Short mmCIF file of C-alpha atoms and ligand atoms in Angstrom, two decimals:
data_model
loop_
_atom_site.label_atom_id
_atom_site.label_comp_id
_atom_site.label_asym_id
_atom_site.label_seq_id
_atom_site.Cartn_x
_atom_site.Cartn_y
_atom_site.Cartn_z
CA MET N 1 -10.04 -19.06 16.25
CA VAL N 2 -13.42 -18.76 14.58
CA GLN N 3 -13.14 -21.08 11.62
CA ASP N 4 -15.60 -23.55 10.32
CA LYS N 5 -15.78 -26.82 8.47
CA ASP N 6 -17.40 -26.55 5.10
CA GLY N 7 -17.98 -30.27 5.07
CA ASP N 8 -15.99 -31.08 1.94
CA SER N 9 -12.42 -32.07 1.13
CA ARG N 10 -11.17 -28.50 1.29
CA GLY N 11 -11.53 -28.51 5.06
CA GLU N 12 -11.72 -25.16 6.76
CA VAL N 13 -13.15 -22.27 4.79
CA HIS N 14 -12.61 -18.87 6.35
CA ARG N 15 -15.84 -16.93 6.17
CA ASN N 16 -16.76 -13.31 5.61
CA TRP N 17 -17.65 -11.16 8.62
CA ILE N 18 -20.93 -9.34 8.10
CA GLY N 19 -23.08 -7.66 10.76
CA GLY N 20 -21.28 -9.52 13.52
CA GLN N 21 -21.69 -12.98 11.92
CA TRP N 22 -19.32 -15.30 10.07
CA VAL N 23 -21.05 -15.79 6.71
CA LYS N 24 -20.43 -18.43 4.02
CA GLY N 25 -20.11 -17.50 0.37
CA PRO N 26 -21.49 -19.23 -2.73
CA GLU N 27 -17.92 -19.80 -3.97
CA VAL N 28 -14.46 -20.29 -2.48
CA ILE N 29 -11.14 -18.51 -3.09
CA ALA N 30 -7.96 -20.63 -3.03
CA ASN N 31 -5.08 -18.63 -1.54
CA ILE N 32 -1.94 -19.82 -3.40
CA ASN N 33 1.63 -19.51 -2.11
CA PRO N 34 3.74 -17.81 -4.85
CA SER N 35 6.91 -19.43 -3.41
CA ASN N 36 5.35 -22.86 -3.98
CA VAL N 37 2.34 -22.89 -6.26
CA ALA N 38 1.38 -26.41 -5.18
CA GLU N 39 0.62 -25.10 -1.70
CA VAL N 40 -2.78 -23.69 -0.82
CA VAL N 41 -2.32 -21.30 2.11
CA GLY N 42 -6.03 -21.47 2.87
CA TRP N 43 -9.58 -21.42 1.54
CA TYR N 44 -11.68 -18.30 1.81
CA ALA N 45 -15.38 -17.67 1.24
CA LYS N 46 -16.01 -15.52 -1.81
CA ALA N 47 -18.68 -12.90 -1.23
CA ASP N 48 -21.22 -12.00 -3.91
CA GLN N 49 -23.19 -8.84 -4.51
CA ALA N 50 -25.86 -9.75 -1.96
CA ALA N 51 -23.21 -10.27 0.71
CA ALA N 52 -21.67 -6.89 -0.13
CA GLN N 53 -25.11 -5.32 0.17
CA ALA N 54 -25.69 -7.00 3.52
CA ALA N 55 -22.33 -5.68 4.77
CA ILE N 56 -23.15 -2.15 3.61
CA ASP N 57 -26.58 -2.31 5.30
CA ALA N 58 -25.03 -3.62 8.53
CA ALA N 59 -22.47 -0.80 8.52
CA ALA N 60 -25.11 1.86 7.81
CA GLY N 61 -27.29 0.46 10.60
CA ALA N 62 -24.46 0.53 13.11
CA PHE N 63 -23.26 4.04 12.30
CA ALA N 64 -25.38 6.31 14.49
CA ALA N 65 -24.56 4.42 17.68
CA TRP N 66 -20.86 4.01 16.87
CA ALA N 67 -20.49 7.69 15.92
CA GLY N 68 -21.78 8.59 19.37
CA THR N 69 -19.45 6.35 21.38
CA SER N 70 -16.90 7.67 23.81
CA PRO N 71 -13.48 8.15 22.24
CA GLN N 72 -12.14 6.10 25.13
CA LEU N 73 -14.07 3.06 23.88
CA ARG N 74 -12.71 3.51 20.35
CA ALA N 75 -9.19 4.05 21.67
CA ASP N 76 -9.41 0.89 23.78
CA VAL N 77 -10.62 -1.22 20.82
CA LEU N 78 -7.82 0.02 18.55
CA ASP N 79 -5.21 -0.39 21.27
CA ARG N 80 -6.28 -4.02 21.87
CA VAL N 81 -6.04 -4.75 18.13
CA GLY N 82 -2.58 -3.16 17.99
CA THR N 83 -1.39 -5.12 21.00
CA GLU N 84 -2.53 -8.43 19.53
CA LEU N 85 -0.99 -7.70 16.12
CA LEU N 86 2.34 -6.95 17.79
CA ALA N 87 2.16 -10.01 20.04
CA ARG N 88 1.42 -12.32 17.07
CA ARG N 89 3.68 -10.61 14.53
CA GLU N 90 5.77 -13.71 13.80
CA ALA N 91 2.81 -15.98 13.04
CA LEU N 92 0.91 -13.30 11.13
CA GLY N 93 4.09 -12.25 9.30
CA THR N 94 4.60 -15.87 8.25
CA LEU N 95 1.06 -16.05 6.89
CA LEU N 96 1.59 -12.77 5.04
CA SER N 97 4.86 -13.93 3.48
CA ARG N 98 3.28 -17.22 2.46
CA GLU N 99 0.40 -15.58 0.64
CA GLU N 100 2.17 -12.53 -0.84
CA GLY N 101 5.76 -13.73 -1.32
CA LYS N 102 7.70 -10.97 0.45
CA THR N 103 10.45 -12.25 2.75
CA LEU N 104 9.69 -13.29 6.31
CA GLY N 105 11.56 -10.26 7.67
CA GLU N 106 9.46 -7.99 5.48
CA GLY N 107 6.27 -9.86 6.44
CA ILE N 108 6.94 -9.55 10.17
CA GLY N 109 7.94 -5.93 9.64
CA GLU N 110 4.65 -5.23 7.89
CA VAL N 111 2.58 -6.79 10.69
CA THR N 112 4.59 -4.76 13.21
CA ARG N 113 3.77 -1.64 11.28
CA ALA N 114 0.07 -2.56 11.23
CA GLY N 115 0.18 -2.97 15.03
CA GLN N 116 1.87 0.41 15.41
CA ILE N 117 -0.73 2.02 13.15
CA PHE N 118 -3.58 0.73 15.32
CA LYS N 119 -1.85 2.03 18.43
CA PHE N 120 -1.21 5.43 16.82
CA PHE N 121 -4.87 5.81 15.88
CA ALA N 122 -5.95 4.68 19.36
CA GLY N 123 -4.33 7.92 20.48
CA GLU N 124 -5.82 9.89 17.60
CA ALA N 125 -9.34 8.88 18.70
CA LEU N 126 -8.69 10.92 21.85
CA ARG N 127 -7.12 13.86 20.04
CA ASN N 128 -9.93 14.86 17.70
CA GLU N 129 -9.74 18.48 18.73
CA GLY N 130 -11.44 21.46 17.06
CA ASP N 131 -11.19 25.24 17.07
CA LEU N 132 -13.00 27.86 19.10
CA LEU N 133 -13.11 31.43 17.77
CA ASP N 134 -14.92 34.66 18.52
CA SER N 135 -17.44 35.48 15.83
CA ILE N 136 -17.20 38.87 14.14
CA ARG N 137 -20.69 39.39 15.63
CA PRO N 138 -20.72 40.44 19.30
CA GLY N 139 -21.82 37.75 21.75
CA VAL N 140 -21.42 34.94 19.24
CA ARG N 141 -18.84 32.13 19.41
CA VAL N 142 -17.79 29.93 16.51
CA GLU N 143 -16.85 26.26 17.00
CA VAL N 144 -15.15 24.21 14.32
CA THR N 145 -15.54 20.49 15.05
CA ARG N 146 -14.97 17.24 13.20
CA GLU N 147 -17.56 14.50 12.87
CA PRO N 148 -17.35 11.03 11.33
CA VAL N 149 -18.21 10.70 7.65
CA GLY N 150 -20.38 7.54 7.82
CA VAL N 151 -19.79 4.23 6.07
CA ILE N 152 -16.31 3.92 4.55
CA GLY N 153 -15.59 1.44 1.75
CA VAL N 154 -12.01 0.21 2.04
CA ILE N 155 -10.66 -1.39 -1.16
CA THR N 156 -7.06 -2.60 -1.02
CA PRO N 157 -4.40 -4.19 -3.27
CA TRP N 158 -2.29 -7.31 -2.75
CA ASN N 159 1.17 -5.82 -2.18
CA PHE N 160 0.70 -4.78 1.47
CA PRO N 161 -1.93 -7.25 2.67
CA ILE N 162 -2.11 -5.95 6.25
CA ALA N 163 -0.45 -2.50 6.44
CA ILE N 164 -2.64 -0.82 3.81
CA PRO N 165 -5.88 -2.21 5.32
CA ALA N 166 -4.61 -1.09 8.76
CA TRP N 167 -3.85 2.46 7.67
CA LYS N 168 -7.37 2.84 6.26
CA ILE N 169 -9.40 0.85 8.82
CA ALA N 170 -7.73 2.21 11.98
CA PRO N 171 -8.39 5.91 11.28
CA ALA N 172 -11.88 5.13 9.95
CA LEU N 173 -12.83 3.45 13.24
CA ALA N 174 -10.90 5.93 15.42
CA PHE N 175 -13.02 8.84 14.22
CA GLY N 176 -16.35 6.98 14.56
CA ASN N 177 -16.96 5.63 11.05
CA CYS N 178 -18.17 2.14 10.09
CA VAL N 179 -16.24 0.04 7.57
CA VAL N 180 -16.89 -2.35 4.70
CA PHE N 181 -13.51 -3.88 3.81
CA LYS N 182 -12.77 -5.60 0.50
CA PRO N 183 -9.23 -6.95 0.28
CA ALA N 184 -7.52 -8.06 -2.94
CA GLU N 185 -8.47 -11.58 -3.97
CA LEU N 186 -4.82 -12.71 -4.03
CA VAL N 187 -4.29 -12.10 -0.30
CA PRO N 188 -7.41 -12.91 1.76
CA GLY N 189 -5.38 -14.54 4.56
CA SER N 190 -4.00 -11.43 6.25
CA ALA N 191 -7.32 -9.63 5.77
CA TRP N 192 -9.19 -12.49 7.42
CA ALA N 193 -6.69 -12.69 10.30
CA LEU N 194 -7.03 -8.95 10.94
CA THR N 195 -10.81 -9.30 10.83
CA GLU N 196 -10.72 -12.19 13.29
CA ILE N 197 -8.80 -9.95 15.72
CA LEU N 198 -11.23 -7.07 15.14
CA SER N 199 -14.17 -9.46 15.72
CA ARG N 200 -12.96 -10.01 19.32
CA SER N 201 -11.96 -6.41 20.00
CA GLY N 202 -15.20 -5.08 21.47
CA LEU N 203 -16.62 -3.48 18.33
CA PRO N 204 -20.43 -3.46 18.19
CA GLU N 205 -22.03 -5.63 15.47
CA GLY N 206 -21.91 -4.14 11.98
CA VAL N 207 -19.26 -1.49 12.71
CA PHE N 208 -16.65 -3.48 10.81
CA ASN N 209 -17.39 -5.92 7.96
CA LEU N 210 -15.20 -8.07 5.72
CA VAL N 211 -16.29 -9.08 2.21
CA MET N 212 -13.66 -11.04 0.29
CA GLY N 213 -14.40 -11.28 -3.40
CA ALA N 214 -13.95 -9.98 -6.91
CA GLY N 215 -13.39 -6.30 -7.59
CA SER N 216 -15.91 -6.42 -10.42
CA VAL N 217 -18.62 -7.74 -8.08
CA VAL N 218 -17.96 -6.80 -4.45
CA GLY N 219 -15.81 -3.76 -5.26
CA GLU N 220 -18.40 -2.45 -7.74
CA ALA N 221 -21.20 -2.94 -5.19
CA ILE N 222 -19.31 -0.82 -2.64
CA VAL N 223 -18.50 1.86 -5.19
CA ALA N 224 -22.08 2.05 -6.48
CA SER N 225 -23.93 2.05 -3.15
CA PRO N 226 -25.41 5.40 -2.08
CA ARG N 227 -25.13 4.12 1.51
CA VAL N 228 -21.31 4.15 1.28
CA ASP N 229 -20.34 7.73 2.10
CA ALA N 230 -16.66 7.49 1.23
CA VAL N 231 -14.27 5.09 -0.50
CA SER N 232 -10.56 4.80 0.23
CA PHE N 233 -8.83 2.87 -2.57
CA THR N 234 -5.28 1.75 -3.22
CA GLY N 235 -4.56 -0.01 -6.51
CA SER N 236 -4.02 0.64 -10.19
CA VAL N 237 -4.42 4.01 -11.89
CA GLU N 238 -6.95 2.68 -14.36
CA ARG N 239 -9.17 1.19 -11.64
CA GLY N 240 -8.77 4.15 -9.31
CA ARG N 241 -9.74 6.74 -11.89
CA ALA N 242 -12.85 4.81 -12.97
CA LEU N 243 -13.87 4.19 -9.38
CA ALA N 244 -13.44 7.85 -8.42
CA GLN N 245 -15.75 8.95 -11.23
CA SER N 246 -18.52 6.64 -9.99
CA VAL N 247 -18.15 7.66 -6.34
CA VAL N 248 -17.98 11.39 -7.11
CA ALA N 249 -20.93 11.16 -9.51
CA ARG N 250 -23.16 10.02 -6.64
CA GLY N 251 -21.75 12.66 -4.27
CA GLY N 252 -19.40 10.40 -2.28
CA LYS N 253 -15.98 11.24 -0.93
CA VAL N 254 -12.98 9.46 -2.43
CA GLN N 255 -9.30 8.98 -1.71
CA LEU N 256 -6.96 7.21 -4.16
CA GLU N 257 -3.41 5.91 -3.92
CA MET N 258 -2.27 4.55 -7.26
CA GLY N 259 0.89 4.05 -9.25
CA GLY N 260 4.36 5.44 -9.27
CA LYS N 261 7.35 5.70 -11.58
CA ASN N 262 9.70 6.83 -8.87
CA ALA N 263 13.14 8.23 -9.59
CA GLN N 264 16.32 7.57 -7.66
CA VAL N 265 18.88 10.21 -8.61
CA ILE N 266 22.61 9.53 -8.10
CA VAL N 267 24.85 12.56 -8.55
CA ASP N 268 28.63 12.70 -8.91
CA ASP N 269 29.28 13.59 -5.26
CA ALA N 270 27.20 10.71 -3.85
CA ASP N 271 28.71 8.31 -1.33
CA LEU N 272 29.05 5.31 -3.66
CA PRO N 273 28.42 2.34 -1.34
CA ARG N 274 25.49 4.14 0.21
CA ALA N 275 24.02 5.08 -3.18
CA VAL N 276 24.28 1.46 -4.33
CA GLU N 277 22.61 0.11 -1.18
CA ILE N 278 19.80 2.67 -1.31
CA THR N 279 19.15 1.86 -4.95
CA ALA N 280 19.19 -1.91 -4.47
CA GLN N 281 16.77 -1.55 -1.55
CA SER N 282 14.44 0.85 -3.38
CA ALA N 283 14.32 -1.05 -6.64
CA PHE N 284 14.39 -4.71 -5.71
CA PHE N 285 13.41 -5.43 -2.12
CA SER N 286 9.83 -6.64 -1.63
CA THR N 287 10.39 -7.94 -5.21
CA GLY N 288 9.99 -4.35 -6.46
CA GLN N 289 6.29 -4.66 -5.74
CA ARG N 290 5.91 -1.43 -3.79
CA CYS N 291 4.25 1.68 -5.18
CA THR N 292 7.19 3.61 -3.66
CA ALA N 293 9.83 1.42 -5.37
CA ALA N 294 12.42 3.24 -7.49
CA SER N 295 12.20 2.10 -11.10
CA ARG N 296 14.09 4.91 -12.85
CA ILE N 297 17.71 5.20 -11.73
CA ILE N 298 19.00 8.55 -12.98
CA VAL N 299 22.78 8.83 -12.81
CA THR N 300 25.09 11.74 -13.66
CA GLN N 301 27.98 10.94 -15.94
CA GLY N 302 30.93 11.49 -13.52
CA ILE N 303 29.86 8.56 -11.34
CA TYR N 304 27.99 6.55 -13.96
CA GLU N 305 30.50 3.76 -14.75
CA ARG N 306 31.50 3.21 -11.11
CA PHE N 307 27.91 3.25 -9.90
CA VAL N 308 26.51 0.89 -12.52
CA GLY N 309 29.42 -1.53 -12.03
CA ALA N 310 28.88 -1.62 -8.26
CA LEU N 311 25.12 -1.90 -8.59
CA VAL N 312 25.40 -4.87 -10.96
CA GLU N 313 27.67 -6.57 -8.41
CA ARG N 314 25.15 -5.89 -5.64
CA VAL N 315 22.24 -7.21 -7.73
CA ALA N 316 24.23 -10.35 -8.59
CA ALA N 317 24.59 -11.03 -4.85
CA LEU N 318 20.84 -10.82 -4.12
CA ARG N 319 19.45 -14.22 -3.14
CA VAL N 320 16.08 -14.98 -4.71
CA ASP N 321 14.25 -17.86 -3.06
CA ASP N 322 11.29 -19.06 -1.01
CA ALA N 323 9.98 -16.14 1.06
CA LEU N 324 10.28 -18.14 4.29
CA LYS N 325 13.91 -19.21 3.92
CA PRO N 326 16.12 -17.27 6.36
CA ASN N 327 18.69 -16.13 3.79
CA THR N 328 16.29 -14.96 1.12
CA ASP N 329 16.66 -11.30 0.07
CA ILE N 330 14.00 -11.30 -2.64
CA GLY N 331 10.91 -13.51 -2.68
CA PRO N 332 8.91 -14.53 -5.74
CA VAL N 333 6.68 -12.31 -7.86
CA VAL N 334 3.10 -12.47 -6.59
CA ASP N 335 1.49 -14.41 -9.47
CA MET N 336 1.85 -15.46 -13.09
CA ARG N 337 0.02 -12.45 -14.48
CA GLN N 338 2.41 -10.06 -12.73
CA LEU N 339 5.45 -12.15 -13.72
CA GLN N 340 4.37 -12.09 -17.35
CA GLN N 341 4.01 -8.31 -17.14
CA ASP N 342 7.58 -8.01 -15.82
CA LEU N 343 8.91 -10.21 -18.65
CA ASP N 344 6.91 -8.30 -21.26
CA TYR N 345 8.39 -4.98 -20.14
CA LEU N 346 11.91 -6.42 -20.35
CA ASP N 347 11.17 -7.40 -23.94
CA ILE N 348 9.74 -4.01 -24.72
CA ALA N 349 12.77 -2.26 -23.19
CA GLN N 350 15.18 -4.29 -25.33
CA ARG N 351 13.14 -3.76 -28.47
CA GLU N 352 13.25 -0.01 -27.80
CA GLY N 353 17.06 -0.15 -27.63
CA ALA N 354 17.85 -0.51 -23.94
CA ARG N 355 20.30 -3.18 -22.77
CA LEU N 356 19.64 -5.79 -20.10
CA VAL N 357 22.86 -6.09 -18.05
CA ILE N 358 21.77 -8.53 -15.38
CA GLY N 359 18.82 -10.68 -14.40
CA GLY N 360 15.43 -10.91 -16.04
CA GLN N 361 15.30 -14.69 -16.33
CA ARG N 362 12.88 -17.01 -14.55
CA LEU N 363 14.60 -19.00 -11.82
CA ARG N 364 14.04 -22.60 -10.73
CA ARG N 365 13.99 -23.24 -7.03
CA GLU N 366 13.20 -26.26 -4.84
CA ALA N 367 9.48 -25.79 -5.37
CA GLU N 368 7.81 -24.33 -8.41
CA GLY N 369 7.17 -20.62 -7.86
CA PHE N 370 7.10 -17.26 -9.65
CA TYR N 371 10.81 -16.54 -9.27
CA LEU N 372 12.41 -13.81 -11.35
CA ALA N 373 16.05 -12.70 -11.19
CA PRO N 374 16.14 -8.95 -10.37
CA ALA N 375 16.70 -7.16 -13.66
CA LEU N 376 18.71 -4.05 -14.45
CA VAL N 377 18.42 -2.31 -17.81
CA VAL N 378 20.91 0.35 -18.96
CA ASP N 379 21.17 2.73 -21.92
CA SER N 380 17.53 3.57 -21.44
CA ALA N 381 16.04 6.89 -22.48
CA PRO N 382 13.38 8.86 -20.58
CA GLN N 383 10.77 8.49 -23.30
CA MET N 384 10.96 4.68 -23.48
CA ARG N 385 7.90 2.81 -22.19
CA VAL N 386 10.02 1.16 -19.53
CA ASN N 387 10.57 4.65 -18.09
CA LYS N 388 7.01 5.87 -18.56
CA GLU N 389 4.77 3.03 -17.39
CA GLU N 390 4.58 1.35 -14.00
CA ILE N 391 5.95 -2.22 -14.15
CA PHE N 392 5.60 -3.22 -10.48
CA GLY N 393 8.29 -5.86 -10.31
CA PRO N 394 12.03 -6.38 -9.69
CA VAL N 395 12.90 -4.41 -12.82
CA ALA N 396 14.77 -1.08 -12.87
CA SER N 397 16.23 0.97 -15.69
CA VAL N 398 19.19 3.32 -15.63
CA ILE N 399 19.14 6.69 -17.39
CA ARG N 400 22.45 8.47 -17.92
CA VAL N 401 22.35 12.27 -17.63
CA ALA N 402 24.91 15.06 -17.92
CA ASP N 403 24.33 16.85 -14.63
CA TYR N 404 22.03 17.49 -11.69
CA GLU N 405 19.80 19.90 -13.65
CA GLU N 406 19.09 17.25 -16.26
CA ALA N 407 18.54 14.65 -13.52
CA LEU N 408 15.91 16.85 -11.90
CA ALA N 409 14.18 17.49 -15.22
CA VAL N 410 14.04 13.75 -15.96
CA THR N 411 12.81 13.04 -12.41
CA ASN N 412 9.83 15.32 -13.01
CA ASP N 413 9.18 14.12 -16.57
CA THR N 414 6.47 11.65 -15.57
CA VAL N 415 2.73 11.57 -15.07
CA PHE N 416 3.33 10.16 -11.58
CA GLY N 417 4.57 11.84 -8.39
CA LEU N 418 4.70 9.51 -5.41
CA THR N 419 8.33 9.46 -4.23
CA ALA N 420 11.63 10.83 -5.53
CA GLY N 421 15.07 10.21 -4.05
CA ILE N 422 18.54 11.68 -4.36
CA ALA N 423 21.89 10.35 -3.20
CA THR N 424 24.24 13.29 -2.65
CA THR N 425 26.68 14.72 -0.10
CA SER N 426 25.87 18.29 -1.17
CA LEU N 427 23.54 20.25 1.08
CA ARG N 428 22.83 22.62 -1.78
CA LEU N 429 21.67 19.86 -4.13
CA ALA N 430 19.74 18.08 -1.39
CA GLU N 431 17.85 21.28 -0.55
CA HIS N 432 17.22 22.09 -4.19
CA PHE N 433 15.93 18.60 -4.94
CA LYS N 434 13.71 18.60 -1.86
CA ARG N 435 12.04 21.79 -3.06
CA HIS N 436 11.78 21.04 -6.76
CA ALA N 437 11.05 17.33 -7.05
CA GLN N 438 7.36 17.05 -7.99
CA ALA N 439 6.54 14.22 -5.61
CA GLY N 440 4.52 13.77 -2.45
CA MET N 441 7.49 12.25 -0.64
CA VAL N 442 11.16 13.16 -1.14
CA MET N 443 14.05 11.08 0.15
CA VAL N 444 17.60 12.33 0.65
CA ASN N 445 20.15 9.51 1.13
CA VAL N 446 17.42 7.05 2.17
CA PRO N 447 15.57 4.56 -0.06
CA THR N 448 12.47 5.80 -1.92
CA ALA N 449 10.52 2.92 -0.38
CA GLY N 450 10.07 2.31 3.33
CA VAL N 451 8.10 5.03 5.10
CA ASP N 452 7.08 5.81 8.68
CA TYR N 453 3.56 5.23 9.97
CA HIS N 454 3.12 8.48 11.91
CA VAL N 455 3.57 10.97 9.06
CA PRO N 456 1.57 11.66 5.90
CA PHE N 457 1.80 9.30 2.95
CA GLY N 458 0.74 10.18 -0.58
CA GLY N 459 1.71 11.56 -3.93
CA ARG N 460 1.07 14.21 -6.54
CA LYS N 461 -0.03 14.19 -10.17
CA GLY N 462 -1.35 10.79 -11.33
CA SER N 463 -0.22 8.94 -8.19
CA SER N 464 -2.84 10.08 -5.72
CA PHE N 465 -6.14 11.88 -5.36
CA GLY N 466 -7.75 13.37 -2.28
CA PRO N 467 -6.37 13.99 1.21
CA ARG N 468 -3.19 12.31 2.44
CA GLU N 469 -3.23 9.01 4.31
CA GLN N 470 -1.59 8.19 7.66
CA GLY N 471 -0.32 10.25 10.55
CA ARG N 472 -2.35 13.19 11.80
CA TYR N 473 -3.31 14.06 8.22
CA ALA N 474 -5.51 10.95 7.96
CA ARG N 475 -8.19 12.86 9.86
CA GLU N 476 -8.89 15.01 6.82
CA PHE N 477 -10.48 12.15 4.90
CA TYR N 478 -12.11 10.27 7.77
CA THR N 479 -13.89 13.28 9.29
CA THR N 480 -16.12 16.03 8.03
CA VAL N 481 -15.92 19.59 9.38
CA LYS N 482 -18.82 21.34 11.09
CA THR N 483 -18.85 25.08 11.86
CA SER N 484 -21.29 26.04 14.65
CA TYR N 485 -22.31 29.59 15.60
CA VAL N 486 -23.52 29.93 19.18
CA ALA N 487 -25.06 33.00 20.86
CA ALA N 488 -25.37 32.67 24.64
P1 ADP Q 501 -3.73 -4.33 -8.22
O1 ADP Q 501 -3.16 -4.80 -9.51
O2 ADP Q 501 -2.78 -3.56 -7.37
O3 ADP Q 501 -4.49 -5.38 -7.46
P2 ADP Q 501 -6.30 -3.25 -8.98
O4 ADP Q 501 -6.66 -1.82 -9.21
O5 ADP Q 501 -6.59 -4.24 -10.02
O6 ADP Q 501 -4.77 -3.19 -8.61
O7 ADP Q 501 -6.97 -3.77 -7.63
C1 ADP Q 501 -7.00 -3.03 -6.43
C2 ADP Q 501 -8.27 -3.38 -5.68
O8 ADP Q 501 -9.40 -2.91 -6.42
C3 ADP Q 501 -8.49 -4.88 -5.47
O9 ADP Q 501 -9.07 -5.12 -4.21
C4 ADP Q 501 -9.46 -5.20 -6.59
O10 ADP Q 501 -10.24 -6.36 -6.34
C5 ADP Q 501 -10.33 -3.96 -6.58
N1 ADP Q 501 -11.10 -3.77 -7.82
C6 ADP Q 501 -10.85 -4.27 -9.04
N2 ADP Q 501 -11.81 -3.91 -9.92
C7 ADP Q 501 -12.69 -3.14 -9.24
C8 ADP Q 501 -13.89 -2.45 -9.59
N3 ADP Q 501 -14.38 -2.48 -10.83
N4 ADP Q 501 -14.52 -1.75 -8.63
C9 ADP Q 501 -14.02 -1.69 -7.38
N5 ADP Q 501 -12.91 -2.33 -6.99
C10 ADP Q 501 -12.24 -3.03 -7.90
#
């Protein structure tokens, strides 16, 4: 492990990785465990603007050579990274759960997914095919090929500390781009561990760079730099929109994944136990801190009483505790700011006339942490703030509707469009919902959250901007098309 002593009582400070060197920062980030706020998971060097600039320069300097490498070399690098992530999934999953607060099973699952993503894009490096057509002019051939874009700025949020970086970094490198990676300040541990693996993977100096630090400093520097050709961002709507304007204004390419206000529809003919399980999973697992989480539960009146009764029972049985304990279903909220936001929305919902039927109170556990009992609100109306704004916590609200048609209308009555789910045994309704839900991803009898790594991920309306991420579709953002006309 490449760690270093900073010479003071903090012990090891994990450095930034810039131009093939481990670089100290002027300040240090303390990585706090949300399951036990007295525990520092690790200390991480905080990059400043000059460090961000150095990383951008290193990436720009490395680009021409990296873009010209054999796809076999890129495939081998990505495959090695994937293999190591999979081999170390338990240790890395533990680190992830300690810094983010999702359960150990979810943490290990996320690292596994990151490993699979690297392996998938190892293959994609070798499959960057183009088109060959006859020109309309005699004796001329037309080739359509894809080339790397250049330097990619990767800016990521805290809720998937290794999977989101993986699904941006792996395709960027696969197609011959260089990367400047800025993780969220709350979760530098997984980002640093991934970087440490990448640092030993055979990448030439400068191709991949890590700059941990503040969004307003390091993030801004990446966004503003004319040497950064494209920025892939996942985070809040407000931040994403502002960032996109800056990148587009200087002619850069941008891809955004932002919020959601995802609907889970339950219709009268749904299989009740299955509908309850899907809803509990979608709304509360990973502490509800997934952009694909269901936060609006839309239920038709024939099943309403039975469904809500069974869901309350299921929520009451969820065990909220330290992320690393083996029986924990739901870990803590990520930090105090997010916990306060969850509590504020519960207040707002009740002031607007909705009724809290279970949960919503802070919980005491062995150690002091940001524990919140999963909360379910009923008697909520579509226009209430709790049904309009993203909360991003273990908080869901139930909306009662007359029939499927009303359920679909309410599903689409949102500025977001990431995922939408329906629980039904009717093929007709499933087909209709699949076609008419205004969302990038539609789920029939499966939770709204929890997606595969080999197929496109992304939303419509205010949830996303730019080409889709993941699967074969990732190539759209990480390459640029060239059309060549050749006369023999
Ligand atoms: P979240 O609440 O999910 O962290 P944010 O949009 O606040 O959402 O943060 C997502 C990422 O964007 C983080 O890495 C954050 O540091 C970064 N970020 C925040 N402010 C800026 C900014 N002004 N420019 C670029 N990146 C930023």
